């Protein structure tokens, strides 16, 4: 029998819109949310329409200009974030369960996502108080010597956050906690596959004391997704959009934001090179590759996509990887404690994964599946067997597109200059990984690789303490880090003051 949702705190299940601190009916039709492990409906949610987006923006705009929010000090906003943090922590097991049903990921990973998400509440509570301006002297001879410059910072206003289905809690909190710390208000549109976890967080935000209108959520079906995207990106009252998702959608949203010159943060796809040199600690490199590649069944933007292995250690790496996959990967329903690998989240992802393997094999790769998917699992679930593609080459689709699936494509290389050229031969530039014990090589690779983030002897890099964001087609703008993430939600004013030095 398929597992069913069983929350301790039933209030966290809210299948409607959240506007002005109320769960309210939507104007659109209801839509089903499917469990990716069984293909069965586990929730039915009301879909927002563009008219609902208008109501949500009005609520966020009124809250932004209203005294209940504007008169809070940064310390008071930080306290709200910490209370939200406390409530999320107290409801962690329920939130993790919602994530399992929404995304298919194993429960342990879902709990890890909530823990990771909480680091943003905590970090941004600290950031709230530290957004100071500056005072500068005028320089040089002439009239400018009298000038003093006062630089002050202000919240940008209403922010639209468009969040994806792979980390619905972490990526919502990464954006919302930052916006709220800065003093902005938020309208969030979750992905149609994962509409409930954001509402659960909104419920807890209201419990924490956030004033009406500061957080608004617009769950919507697939058909209404572009309509709401357009409504938010073109709305005169929305000052900023932050999107995580695919590069084609990111480009579309950037074009829509252009007419009103909205500030935009785009965290898009990657094509991560994961380079293992022959002087690396191979056991460690393969252990890190397992974490990097198989977390959420390979559906992460920072995933190792092209694993480059130096020729003389290629066979050894394949051997180590095969052994670890057999020992560590158990496909199953996320609620089964034995599961370490869940299904893909969408049927589209399954089609793409199959197409990648077929393309690679037709171009000369060998596909091996060291772990099979147990036939007792629902055939309607979106399970894809963890697959190794040996002898991958740069002409294959896996060299230029994200698989977003548990497929490890293993490329051979001979020299450092060769692998750097090949690693950089992509329009994407999100995260790269290098494994070597040579300190000079670390420095050379770190400086020449064209990605916004580099893992050096580590396969998991993102963290609240460090700025995160891509280069090139992987997007622009940073999230998290000291000063970087919050700066995206602030506007800066420079006042120039000419001081008259003649005293009375
Ligand atoms: P997609 O391009 O259809 O959608 C990506 C995300 O954008 C989804 O959350 C979707 O709901 C949303 N979206 C789509 N059209 C939109 C619009 N007009 N306005 C606002 N939001 C919109 O892709 P998909 O099939 O969901 O995923 C395919 C690929 O997207 C993946 O293979 C991966 O490369 C990429 N992706 C990246 C991330 C990431 O973390 N950067 C997350 C999810 C998907």
Short mmCIF file of C-alpha atoms and ligand atoms in Angstrom, two decimals:
data_model
loop_
_atom_site.label_atom_id
_atom_site.label_comp_id
_atom_site.label_asym_id
_atom_site.label_seq_id
_atom_site.Cartn_x
_atom_site.Cartn_y
_atom_site.Cartn_z
CA UNK A 1 0.00 0.00 0.00
CA UNK A 2 1.26 3.49 -0.86
CA UNK A 3 2.42 5.53 2.15
CA UNK A 4 0.10 8.35 3.16
CA UNK A 5 0.82 11.76 4.66
CA UNK A 6 0.63 11.70 8.43
CA UNK A 7 1.57 15.04 9.97
CA UNK A 8 1.82 15.63 13.71
CA UNK A 9 0.93 19.29 13.20
CA UNK A 10 -2.07 19.10 10.85
CA UNK A 11 -2.04 22.91 10.45
CA UNK A 12 0.97 22.57 8.19
CA UNK A 13 -1.19 21.12 5.42
CA UNK A 14 -2.68 24.20 3.73
CA UNK A 15 -3.87 23.57 0.16
CA UNK A 16 -4.83 27.17 -0.69
CA UNK A 17 -3.26 30.60 -1.22
CA UNK A 18 -1.63 32.61 1.56
CA UNK A 19 -2.33 36.33 1.24
CA UNK A 20 -2.19 38.98 3.97
CA UNK A 21 -1.65 36.31 6.66
CA UNK A 22 -4.81 34.37 5.67
CA UNK A 23 -5.21 31.08 3.84
CA UNK A 24 -7.72 32.05 1.16
CA UNK A 25 -9.40 30.31 -1.80
CA UNK A 26 -7.84 30.71 -5.24
CA UNK A 27 -9.67 31.83 -8.35
CA UNK A 28 -8.19 29.03 -10.47
CA UNK A 29 -9.04 25.35 -10.68
CA UNK A 30 -7.81 22.72 -8.24
CA UNK A 31 -4.80 20.66 -9.30
CA UNK A 32 -3.39 17.35 -8.11
CA UNK A 33 0.03 16.94 -6.54
CA UNK A 34 1.57 13.53 -7.21
CA UNK A 35 3.92 11.44 -5.11
CA UNK A 36 6.90 10.88 -7.48
CA UNK A 37 7.52 7.45 -5.94
CA UNK A 38 4.05 6.10 -6.76
CA UNK A 39 2.55 8.51 -9.28
CA UNK A 40 -0.48 8.76 -6.98
CA UNK A 41 -2.26 11.94 -5.95
CA UNK A 42 -1.54 12.82 -2.32
CA UNK A 43 -2.82 16.40 -2.26
CA UNK A 44 -5.16 18.66 -4.20
CA UNK A 45 -4.38 22.35 -4.18
CA UNK A 46 -6.21 25.42 -5.45
CA UNK A 47 -4.35 27.16 -8.28
CA UNK A 48 -3.66 30.87 -8.22
CA UNK A 49 -4.36 32.96 -11.31
CA UNK A 50 -2.93 36.28 -12.48
CA UNK A 51 -5.79 38.01 -10.60
CA UNK A 52 -4.62 36.34 -7.39
CA UNK A 53 -1.08 37.53 -8.11
CA UNK A 54 -2.47 41.07 -8.20
CA UNK A 55 -4.05 40.59 -4.74
CA UNK A 56 -0.82 39.17 -3.35
CA UNK A 57 1.30 42.03 -4.72
CA UNK A 58 -1.16 44.58 -3.33
CA UNK A 59 -0.92 42.92 0.09
CA UNK A 60 2.90 42.87 -0.04
CA UNK A 61 3.00 46.50 -1.21
CA UNK A 62 0.64 47.64 1.54
CA UNK A 63 2.72 45.77 4.11
CA UNK A 64 5.95 47.28 2.77
CA UNK A 65 4.59 50.80 3.16
CA UNK A 66 2.62 50.08 6.34
CA UNK A 67 3.86 50.98 9.78
CA UNK A 68 3.65 47.44 11.23
CA UNK A 69 6.63 46.42 9.11
CA UNK A 70 8.41 49.68 8.24
CA UNK A 71 8.72 50.74 11.86
CA UNK A 72 10.42 47.53 12.97
CA UNK A 73 14.11 47.90 13.63
CA UNK A 74 16.56 45.51 12.01
CA UNK A 75 16.92 43.82 15.42
CA UNK A 76 13.16 43.28 15.62
CA UNK A 77 13.16 41.77 12.12
CA UNK A 78 16.04 39.55 13.19
CA UNK A 79 14.03 38.39 16.23
CA UNK A 80 11.12 37.44 13.95
CA UNK A 81 13.51 35.43 11.78
CA UNK A 82 14.88 33.66 14.84
CA UNK A 83 11.38 32.83 16.08
CA UNK A 84 10.55 31.49 12.60
CA UNK A 85 13.78 29.47 12.79
CA UNK A 86 12.69 28.04 16.16
CA UNK A 87 9.25 27.04 14.89
CA UNK A 88 10.62 25.46 11.72
CA UNK A 89 13.09 23.48 13.86
CA UNK A 90 10.23 22.32 16.12
CA UNK A 91 8.24 21.13 13.09
CA UNK A 92 11.19 19.63 11.24
CA UNK A 93 9.89 16.07 10.96
CA UNK A 94 6.56 17.21 9.46
CA UNK A 95 8.26 19.57 7.02
CA UNK A 96 10.62 16.78 5.99
CA UNK A 97 7.65 14.49 5.39
CA UNK A 98 6.00 17.10 3.14
CA UNK A 99 9.28 17.30 1.21
CA UNK A 100 9.36 13.53 0.71
CA UNK A 101 5.87 13.55 -0.82
CA UNK A 102 6.57 16.63 -2.93
CA UNK A 103 10.04 15.81 -4.26
CA UNK A 104 10.52 12.05 -3.70
CA UNK A 105 13.81 12.52 -1.84
CA UNK A 106 14.69 10.16 1.04
CA UNK A 107 13.55 11.30 4.51
CA UNK A 108 17.11 11.71 5.78
CA UNK A 109 17.89 14.05 2.87
CA UNK A 110 14.63 15.90 3.44
CA UNK A 111 15.61 16.48 7.09
CA UNK A 112 19.00 17.64 5.84
CA UNK A 113 17.27 20.11 3.54
CA UNK A 114 15.33 21.60 6.48
CA UNK A 115 18.56 21.89 8.52
CA UNK A 116 20.32 23.54 5.58
CA UNK A 117 17.35 25.88 5.03
CA UNK A 118 17.48 26.98 8.66
CA UNK A 119 21.04 28.19 8.27
CA UNK A 120 19.63 30.98 6.10
CA UNK A 121 17.17 32.17 8.79
CA UNK A 122 19.96 32.20 11.32
CA UNK A 123 22.55 33.81 9.07
CA UNK A 124 20.21 36.47 7.71
CA UNK A 125 19.04 37.35 11.23
CA UNK A 126 22.67 38.36 11.80
CA UNK A 127 22.97 40.10 8.45
CA UNK A 128 19.89 42.28 9.16
CA UNK A 129 21.72 44.44 11.69
CA UNK A 130 24.96 44.78 9.77
CA UNK A 131 23.82 46.64 6.66
CA UNK A 132 25.57 49.88 7.38
CA UNK A 133 26.22 52.74 5.02
CA UNK A 134 29.39 54.81 4.98
CA UNK A 135 30.73 58.34 5.10
CA UNK A 136 33.56 59.39 2.80
CA UNK A 137 35.66 62.52 2.44
CA UNK A 138 35.88 64.32 -0.86
CA UNK A 139 39.27 63.95 -2.48
CA UNK A 140 41.56 66.17 -4.43
CA UNK A 141 41.92 69.91 -4.81
CA UNK A 142 39.11 72.23 -5.78
CA UNK A 143 35.47 72.35 -4.68
CA UNK A 144 35.22 68.56 -4.17
CA UNK A 145 37.52 68.87 -1.16
CA UNK A 146 34.57 70.35 0.74
CA UNK A 147 32.34 67.42 -0.11
CA UNK A 148 31.35 64.64 2.25
CA UNK A 149 29.50 61.61 0.93
CA UNK A 150 26.85 59.84 3.01
CA UNK A 151 25.90 56.42 1.71
CA UNK A 152 22.71 54.90 3.12
CA UNK A 153 20.85 51.68 2.32
CA UNK A 154 17.13 50.94 2.00
CA UNK A 155 15.04 47.82 1.37
CA UNK A 156 14.19 47.61 -2.31
CA UNK A 157 10.46 46.92 -1.82
CA UNK A 158 8.19 44.07 -2.88
CA UNK A 159 10.17 41.01 -4.00
CA UNK A 160 8.84 38.15 -6.14
CA UNK A 161 10.56 34.85 -5.45
CA UNK A 162 10.08 32.05 -8.00
CA UNK A 163 11.26 28.80 -6.48
CA UNK A 164 11.92 25.38 -8.04
CA UNK A 165 10.90 21.86 -7.15
CA UNK A 166 14.27 20.36 -6.22
CA UNK A 167 14.79 22.20 -2.88
CA UNK A 168 11.44 23.87 -2.21
CA UNK A 169 12.09 24.68 1.45
CA UNK A 170 15.78 25.59 1.27
CA UNK A 171 15.50 27.79 -1.80
CA UNK A 172 12.37 29.55 -0.56
CA UNK A 173 14.04 30.31 2.79
CA UNK A 174 17.32 31.34 1.13
CA UNK A 175 15.42 34.04 -0.75
CA UNK A 176 12.66 34.95 1.73
CA UNK A 177 14.87 35.17 4.84
CA UNK A 178 17.25 37.48 2.97
CA UNK A 179 14.46 39.69 1.63
CA UNK A 180 12.82 39.96 5.07
CA UNK A 181 16.14 40.65 6.80
CA UNK A 182 16.62 43.55 4.39
CA UNK A 183 13.13 44.89 5.23
CA UNK A 184 11.44 43.84 1.97
CA UNK A 185 8.14 41.96 1.64
CA UNK A 186 7.71 38.78 -0.36
CA UNK A 187 5.38 37.16 -2.91
CA UNK A 188 6.46 33.59 -3.58
CA UNK A 189 5.39 31.34 -6.44
CA UNK A 190 6.39 27.74 -5.73
CA UNK A 191 6.75 25.18 -8.51
CA UNK A 192 3.53 23.21 -9.31
CA UNK A 193 5.15 19.94 -8.15
CA UNK A 194 5.91 21.35 -4.68
CA UNK A 195 3.19 23.79 -3.62
CA UNK A 196 2.64 22.75 0.01
CA UNK A 197 5.94 23.19 1.83
CA UNK A 198 6.01 26.94 1.16
CA UNK A 199 2.51 27.24 2.66
CA UNK A 200 3.65 25.28 5.72
CA UNK A 201 6.50 27.78 6.16
CA UNK A 202 4.05 30.65 5.71
CA UNK A 203 1.84 29.20 8.44
CA UNK A 204 4.85 29.11 10.78
CA UNK A 205 5.84 32.65 9.77
CA UNK A 206 2.42 33.89 10.87
CA UNK A 207 2.85 31.99 14.16
CA UNK A 208 6.25 33.65 14.55
CA UNK A 209 4.60 37.08 14.33
CA UNK A 210 5.39 38.37 10.85
CA UNK A 211 2.82 41.12 10.12
CA UNK A 212 0.09 40.58 7.47
CA UNK A 213 1.30 40.93 3.88
CA UNK A 214 4.99 40.47 4.58
CA UNK A 215 4.92 36.91 3.15
CA UNK A 216 2.42 35.79 0.48
CA UNK A 217 2.33 32.45 -1.36
CA UNK A 218 0.78 31.67 -4.75
CA UNK A 219 0.65 27.91 -5.39
CA UNK A 220 -0.34 27.34 -9.01
CA UNK A 221 -0.70 24.65 -11.63
CA UNK A 222 1.53 24.26 -14.66
CA UNK A 223 -0.80 26.12 -17.02
CA UNK A 224 -0.92 29.19 -14.79
CA UNK A 225 2.82 29.19 -14.02
CA UNK A 226 3.87 31.37 -16.99
CA UNK A 227 0.88 33.69 -16.44
CA UNK A 228 1.85 34.33 -12.84
CA UNK A 229 5.53 34.57 -13.80
CA UNK A 230 4.63 37.29 -16.30
CA UNK A 231 2.26 39.06 -13.89
CA UNK A 232 5.01 39.31 -11.25
CA UNK A 233 7.86 40.16 -13.64
CA UNK A 234 5.93 42.99 -15.29
CA UNK A 235 4.16 44.38 -12.21
CA UNK A 236 4.98 48.01 -11.43
CA UNK A 237 4.84 47.39 -7.66
CA UNK A 238 7.34 44.49 -7.75
CA UNK A 239 10.85 45.89 -7.43
CA UNK A 240 12.87 42.71 -7.62
CA UNK A 241 12.59 39.13 -8.87
CA UNK A 242 14.69 36.22 -7.66
CA UNK A 243 14.39 33.00 -9.68
CA UNK A 244 15.99 29.57 -9.36
CA UNK A 245 15.35 27.18 -12.22
CA UNK A 246 16.36 26.44 -15.79
CA UNK A 247 18.36 28.76 -18.07
CA UNK A 248 15.65 29.00 -20.81
CA UNK A 249 13.04 30.13 -18.26
CA UNK A 250 15.58 32.49 -16.63
CA UNK A 251 16.18 34.20 -19.98
CA UNK A 252 12.43 34.56 -20.55
CA UNK A 253 11.96 36.15 -17.13
CA UNK A 254 14.94 38.48 -17.70
CA UNK A 255 13.28 39.72 -20.91
CA UNK A 256 10.01 40.30 -19.02
CA UNK A 257 11.78 42.19 -16.23
CA UNK A 258 13.64 44.38 -18.72
CA UNK A 259 10.72 46.68 -19.56
CA UNK A 260 10.51 47.89 -15.96
CA UNK A 261 14.28 47.45 -15.28
CA UNK A 262 13.60 45.23 -12.27
CA UNK A 263 16.55 44.07 -10.27
CA UNK A 264 16.94 40.36 -10.92
CA UNK A 265 18.81 37.44 -9.38
CA UNK A 266 19.03 34.35 -11.58
CA UNK A 267 20.28 31.07 -10.17
CA UNK A 268 20.09 28.78 -13.17
CA UNK A 269 21.42 25.44 -14.31
CA UNK A 270 24.98 24.16 -14.38
CA UNK A 271 27.16 21.72 -16.28
CA UNK A 272 29.54 20.94 -13.43
CA UNK A 273 32.97 19.54 -14.24
CA UNK A 274 34.25 17.21 -11.49
CA UNK A 275 37.97 16.70 -12.13
CA UNK A 276 39.94 13.89 -10.49
CA UNK A 277 43.73 14.08 -10.98
CA UNK A 278 45.95 11.03 -10.48
CA UNK A 279 47.55 12.55 -7.37
CA UNK A 280 44.18 12.83 -5.54
CA UNK A 281 43.09 10.72 -2.59
CA UNK A 282 40.88 8.49 -4.74
CA UNK A 283 38.76 7.02 -1.94
CA UNK A 284 37.95 10.51 -0.73
CA UNK A 285 37.27 11.82 -4.26
CA UNK A 286 34.85 8.97 -4.99
CA UNK A 287 33.11 9.37 -1.62
CA UNK A 288 32.62 13.07 -2.41
CA UNK A 289 31.41 12.24 -5.91
CA UNK A 290 28.73 9.97 -4.40
CA UNK A 291 27.44 12.85 -2.26
CA UNK A 292 27.66 15.38 -5.07
CA UNK A 293 26.08 13.16 -7.72
CA UNK A 294 23.41 11.14 -5.94
CA UNK A 295 21.98 13.75 -3.57
CA UNK A 296 18.30 14.07 -4.56
CA UNK A 297 18.94 11.51 -7.35
CA UNK A 298 21.21 13.94 -9.21
CA UNK A 299 18.62 16.74 -9.33
CA UNK A 300 20.77 19.57 -8.05
CA UNK A 301 22.07 22.53 -10.01
CA UNK A 302 25.52 22.04 -8.42
CA UNK A 303 25.69 18.39 -9.45
CA UNK A 304 28.77 16.79 -11.02
CA UNK A 305 27.70 16.51 -14.66
CA UNK A 306 30.99 15.80 -16.44
CA UNK A 307 33.31 13.65 -14.34
CA UNK A 308 36.81 14.03 -15.83
CA UNK A 309 39.21 11.30 -14.66
CA UNK A 310 42.92 11.22 -15.55
CA UNK A 311 43.50 8.25 -17.87
CA UNK A 312 45.87 6.24 -15.65
CA UNK A 313 43.38 6.14 -12.73
CA UNK A 314 40.19 5.79 -14.83
CA UNK A 315 39.70 2.05 -14.29
CA UNK A 316 40.44 2.33 -10.57
CA UNK A 317 37.89 5.16 -10.16
CA UNK A 318 35.24 3.11 -12.00
CA UNK A 319 35.96 0.17 -9.69
CA UNK A 320 35.72 2.31 -6.52
CA UNK A 321 32.59 4.06 -7.73
CA UNK A 322 30.83 0.84 -8.70
CA UNK A 323 31.58 -0.66 -5.29
CA UNK A 324 30.27 2.42 -3.46
CA UNK A 325 27.12 2.59 -5.58
CA UNK A 326 26.38 -1.06 -4.80
CA UNK A 327 27.05 -0.55 -1.09
CA UNK A 328 25.34 2.81 -0.62
CA UNK A 329 22.43 3.18 -3.06
CA UNK A 330 19.05 1.68 -2.23
CA UNK A 331 16.26 3.03 -4.45
CA UNK A 332 12.87 3.26 -2.77
CA UNK A 333 10.09 5.41 -1.37
CA UNK A 334 11.54 8.29 0.62
CA UNK A 335 9.62 7.31 3.76
CA UNK A 336 11.18 3.84 3.81
CA UNK A 337 14.10 4.11 6.26
CA UNK A 338 16.22 1.85 4.01
CA UNK A 339 15.95 4.23 1.04
CA UNK A 340 18.99 6.25 0.07
CA UNK A 341 17.96 7.07 -3.51
CA UNK A 342 14.51 8.40 -4.37
CA UNK A 343 12.74 8.72 -7.71
CA UNK A 344 13.05 11.70 -10.04
CA UNK A 345 10.59 14.44 -9.20
CA UNK A 346 8.89 14.81 -12.59
CA UNK A 347 8.08 12.49 -15.51
CA UNK A 348 9.83 15.04 -17.80
CA UNK A 349 13.05 14.34 -15.93
CA UNK A 350 12.65 10.61 -16.57
CA UNK A 351 12.31 11.19 -20.33
CA UNK A 352 15.38 13.44 -20.38
CA UNK A 353 17.49 10.92 -18.44
CA UNK A 354 16.55 8.13 -20.83
CA UNK A 355 17.32 10.33 -23.84
CA UNK A 356 20.78 11.15 -22.41
CA UNK A 357 21.67 7.50 -21.93
CA UNK A 358 20.41 6.52 -25.41
CA UNK A 359 22.32 9.38 -27.03
CA UNK A 360 25.55 8.49 -25.21
CA UNK A 361 25.29 4.79 -26.07
CA UNK A 362 24.56 5.60 -29.73
CA UNK A 363 27.79 7.66 -29.75
CA UNK A 364 29.97 4.94 -28.26
CA UNK A 365 29.55 5.08 -24.47
CA UNK A 366 29.00 1.95 -22.39
CA UNK A 367 26.11 2.17 -19.91
CA UNK A 368 26.26 0.08 -16.75
CA UNK A 369 23.74 -0.05 -13.93
CA UNK A 370 25.41 -1.48 -10.82
CA UNK A 371 22.15 -1.10 -8.82
CA UNK A 372 18.73 -2.14 -10.05
CA UNK A 373 15.39 -0.67 -9.09
CA UNK A 374 13.40 -3.25 -7.11
CA UNK A 375 10.36 -4.42 -9.10
CA UNK A 376 8.22 -4.22 -5.95
CA UNK A 377 8.35 -0.42 -6.25
CA UNK A 378 5.39 1.17 -7.96
CA UNK A 379 5.92 0.99 -11.74
CA UNK A 380 4.13 4.34 -11.91
CA UNK A 381 6.90 5.96 -9.83
CA UNK A 382 9.57 8.00 -11.64
CA UNK A 383 12.52 5.77 -10.72
CA UNK A 384 15.65 5.83 -12.84
CA UNK A 385 18.40 3.27 -12.18
CA UNK A 386 21.71 4.82 -11.13
CA UNK A 387 23.82 4.59 -14.27
CA UNK A 388 27.51 4.87 -15.18
CA UNK A 389 28.33 6.05 -18.68
CA UNK A 390 31.87 4.89 -19.45
CA UNK A 391 34.01 6.49 -22.15
CA UNK A 392 31.81 9.56 -22.39
CA UNK A 393 32.95 12.02 -25.06
CA UNK A 394 32.52 15.74 -25.65
CA UNK A 395 30.15 15.17 -28.62
CA UNK A 396 27.48 13.56 -26.41
CA UNK A 397 24.46 15.40 -25.00
CA UNK A 398 25.76 14.68 -21.48
CA UNK A 399 28.73 16.95 -22.24
CA UNK A 400 26.60 19.99 -22.94
CA UNK A 401 23.36 19.57 -20.96
CA UNK A 402 22.53 18.79 -17.35
CA UNK A 403 21.14 15.26 -16.97
CA UNK A 404 19.42 16.14 -13.65
CA UNK A 405 19.32 12.40 -12.94
CA UNK A 406 21.51 9.72 -11.24
CA UNK A 407 23.74 9.35 -14.30
CA UNK A 408 27.53 9.56 -13.85
CA UNK A 409 29.22 10.43 -17.14
CA UNK A 410 32.92 9.54 -16.96
CA UNK A 411 35.28 11.29 -19.38
CA UNK A 412 39.02 10.51 -19.69
CA UNK A 413 41.71 13.21 -19.83
CA UNK A 414 45.50 13.23 -19.97
CA UNK A 415 46.85 16.66 -19.05
CA UNK A 416 45.89 19.62 -16.87
CA UNK A 417 45.72 22.20 -19.71
CA UNK A 418 43.58 19.81 -21.74
CA UNK A 419 41.06 19.22 -18.93
CA UNK A 420 40.76 22.93 -18.10
CA UNK A 421 40.02 23.74 -21.74
CA UNK A 422 37.41 20.99 -21.90
CA UNK A 423 35.88 21.89 -18.53
CA UNK A 424 35.47 25.50 -19.70
CA UNK A 425 33.98 24.44 -23.04
CA UNK A 426 30.39 25.14 -21.96
CA UNK A 427 28.09 28.14 -21.81
CA UNK A 428 27.35 27.32 -18.15
CA UNK A 429 29.43 28.35 -15.15
CA UNK A 430 27.89 27.36 -11.84
CA UNK A 431 30.02 24.95 -9.81
CA UNK A 432 33.17 22.94 -10.55
CA UNK A 433 35.13 20.46 -8.45
CA UNK A 434 38.81 19.58 -8.43
CA UNK A 435 40.49 16.73 -6.58
CA UNK A 436 44.29 16.82 -6.33
CA UNK A 437 47.00 16.96 -3.66
CA UNK A 438 49.16 19.44 -5.60
CA UNK A 439 48.81 22.91 -4.05
CA UNK A 440 50.11 24.76 -7.11
CA UNK A 441 47.64 22.91 -9.30
CA UNK A 442 44.79 23.80 -6.93
CA UNK A 443 45.67 27.45 -7.33
CA UNK A 444 46.01 27.23 -11.13
CA UNK A 445 42.70 25.38 -11.55
CA UNK A 446 40.82 27.59 -9.08
CA UNK A 447 41.89 30.71 -10.99
CA UNK A 448 41.32 29.45 -14.53
CA UNK A 449 38.08 27.53 -14.22
CA UNK A 450 35.09 29.59 -15.40
CA UNK A 451 32.55 28.92 -12.64
CA UNK A 452 31.18 31.05 -9.82
CA UNK A 453 31.87 28.33 -7.24
CA UNK A 454 34.72 25.83 -6.97
CA UNK A 455 34.91 22.80 -4.66
CA UNK A 456 38.53 21.95 -3.83
CA UNK A 457 38.75 18.37 -2.58
CA UNK A 458 35.09 18.61 -1.54
CA UNK A 459 31.84 17.70 -3.31
CA UNK A 460 29.40 19.83 -1.34
CA UNK A 461 30.04 23.56 -1.27
CA UNK A 462 26.93 25.69 -0.79
CA UNK A 463 26.53 27.29 2.61
CA UNK A 464 24.87 30.32 4.19
CA UNK A 465 28.26 31.79 5.12
CA UNK A 466 29.59 31.99 1.56
CA UNK A 467 28.24 33.80 -1.52
CA UNK A 468 26.74 31.49 -4.11
CA UNK A 469 25.92 32.19 -7.75
CA UNK A 470 26.82 31.32 -11.30
CA UNK A 471 28.70 32.87 -14.20
CA UNK A 472 27.68 33.02 -17.87
CA UNK A 473 24.44 31.12 -18.68
CA UNK A 474 24.22 29.92 -15.07
CA UNK A 475 22.84 33.33 -14.13
CA UNK A 476 23.83 36.40 -12.17
CA UNK A 477 23.55 37.85 -8.69
CA UNK A 478 24.67 36.17 -5.48
CA UNK A 479 22.74 34.53 -2.69
CA UNK A 480 23.98 34.11 0.92
CA UNK A 481 27.43 35.15 2.15
CA UNK A 482 28.53 38.16 4.16
CA UNK A 483 26.93 41.20 2.57
CA UNK A 484 26.63 39.66 -0.91
CA UNK A 485 23.18 38.02 -0.74
CA UNK A 486 21.46 40.81 1.16
CA UNK A 487 22.89 43.51 -1.12
CA UNK A 488 20.60 42.16 -3.85
CA UNK A 489 17.61 43.30 -1.77
CA UNK A 490 18.89 46.76 -0.87
CA UNK A 491 19.07 50.02 -2.78
CA UNK A 492 21.81 52.51 -2.06
CA UNK A 493 21.49 56.27 -1.79
CA UNK A 494 24.50 58.59 -1.97
CA UNK A 495 24.05 62.05 -0.48
CA UNK A 496 26.74 64.59 -1.33
CA UNK A 497 27.10 67.32 1.26
CA UNK A 498 29.24 70.37 0.67
CA UNK A 499 30.53 71.63 4.01
CA UNK A 500 31.03 75.36 4.39
CA UNK A 501 34.23 75.67 6.42
CA UNK A 502 33.78 79.38 7.21
CA UNK A 503 32.64 79.36 10.82
CA UNK A 504 30.57 82.31 12.12
P1 LIG B 1 11.42 24.25 -16.60
O1 LIG B 1 12.37 25.06 -17.37
O2 LIG B 1 10.09 23.94 -17.20
O3 LIG B 1 11.08 24.93 -15.18
C1 LIG B 1 12.06 25.28 -14.24
C2 LIG B 1 11.36 25.98 -13.08
O4 LIG B 1 10.81 27.22 -13.51
C3 LIG B 1 10.17 25.20 -12.51
O5 LIG B 1 10.18 25.37 -11.11
C4 LIG B 1 8.96 25.86 -13.14
O6 LIG B 1 7.80 25.76 -12.34
C5 LIG B 1 9.39 27.30 -13.28
N1 LIG B 1 8.84 28.01 -14.43
C6 LIG B 1 8.69 27.53 -15.67
N2 LIG B 1 8.19 28.49 -16.47
C7 LIG B 1 8.05 29.60 -15.72
C8 LIG B 1 7.60 30.92 -15.98
N3 LIG B 1 7.24 31.32 -17.21
N4 LIG B 1 7.54 31.80 -14.95
C9 LIG B 1 7.95 31.44 -13.73
N5 LIG B 1 8.40 30.21 -13.42
C10 LIG B 1 8.46 29.30 -14.40
O7 LIG B 1 12.21 22.97 -16.24
P2 LIG B 1 11.85 21.63 -15.43
O8 LIG B 1 11.36 20.58 -16.37
O9 LIG B 1 11.05 21.93 -14.22
O10 LIG B 1 13.33 21.27 -15.06
C11 LIG B 1 14.19 21.07 -16.18
C12 LIG B 1 15.52 21.61 -15.95
O11 LIG B 1 15.54 22.84 -15.23
C13 LIG B 1 16.37 20.69 -15.12
O12 LIG B 1 16.81 19.62 -15.91
C14 LIG B 1 17.45 21.62 -14.66
O13 LIG B 1 18.40 21.77 -15.67
C15 LIG B 1 16.73 22.94 -14.50
N6 LIG B 1 16.42 23.21 -13.08
C16 LIG B 1 17.36 23.85 -12.35
C17 LIG B 1 17.13 24.09 -11.02
C18 LIG B 1 18.18 24.78 -10.18
O14 LIG B 1 18.28 24.51 -8.98
N7 LIG B 1 18.93 25.72 -10.75
C19 LIG B 1 15.94 23.72 -10.43
C20 LIG B 1 14.97 23.08 -11.20
C21 LIG B 1 15.22 22.83 -12.54
#
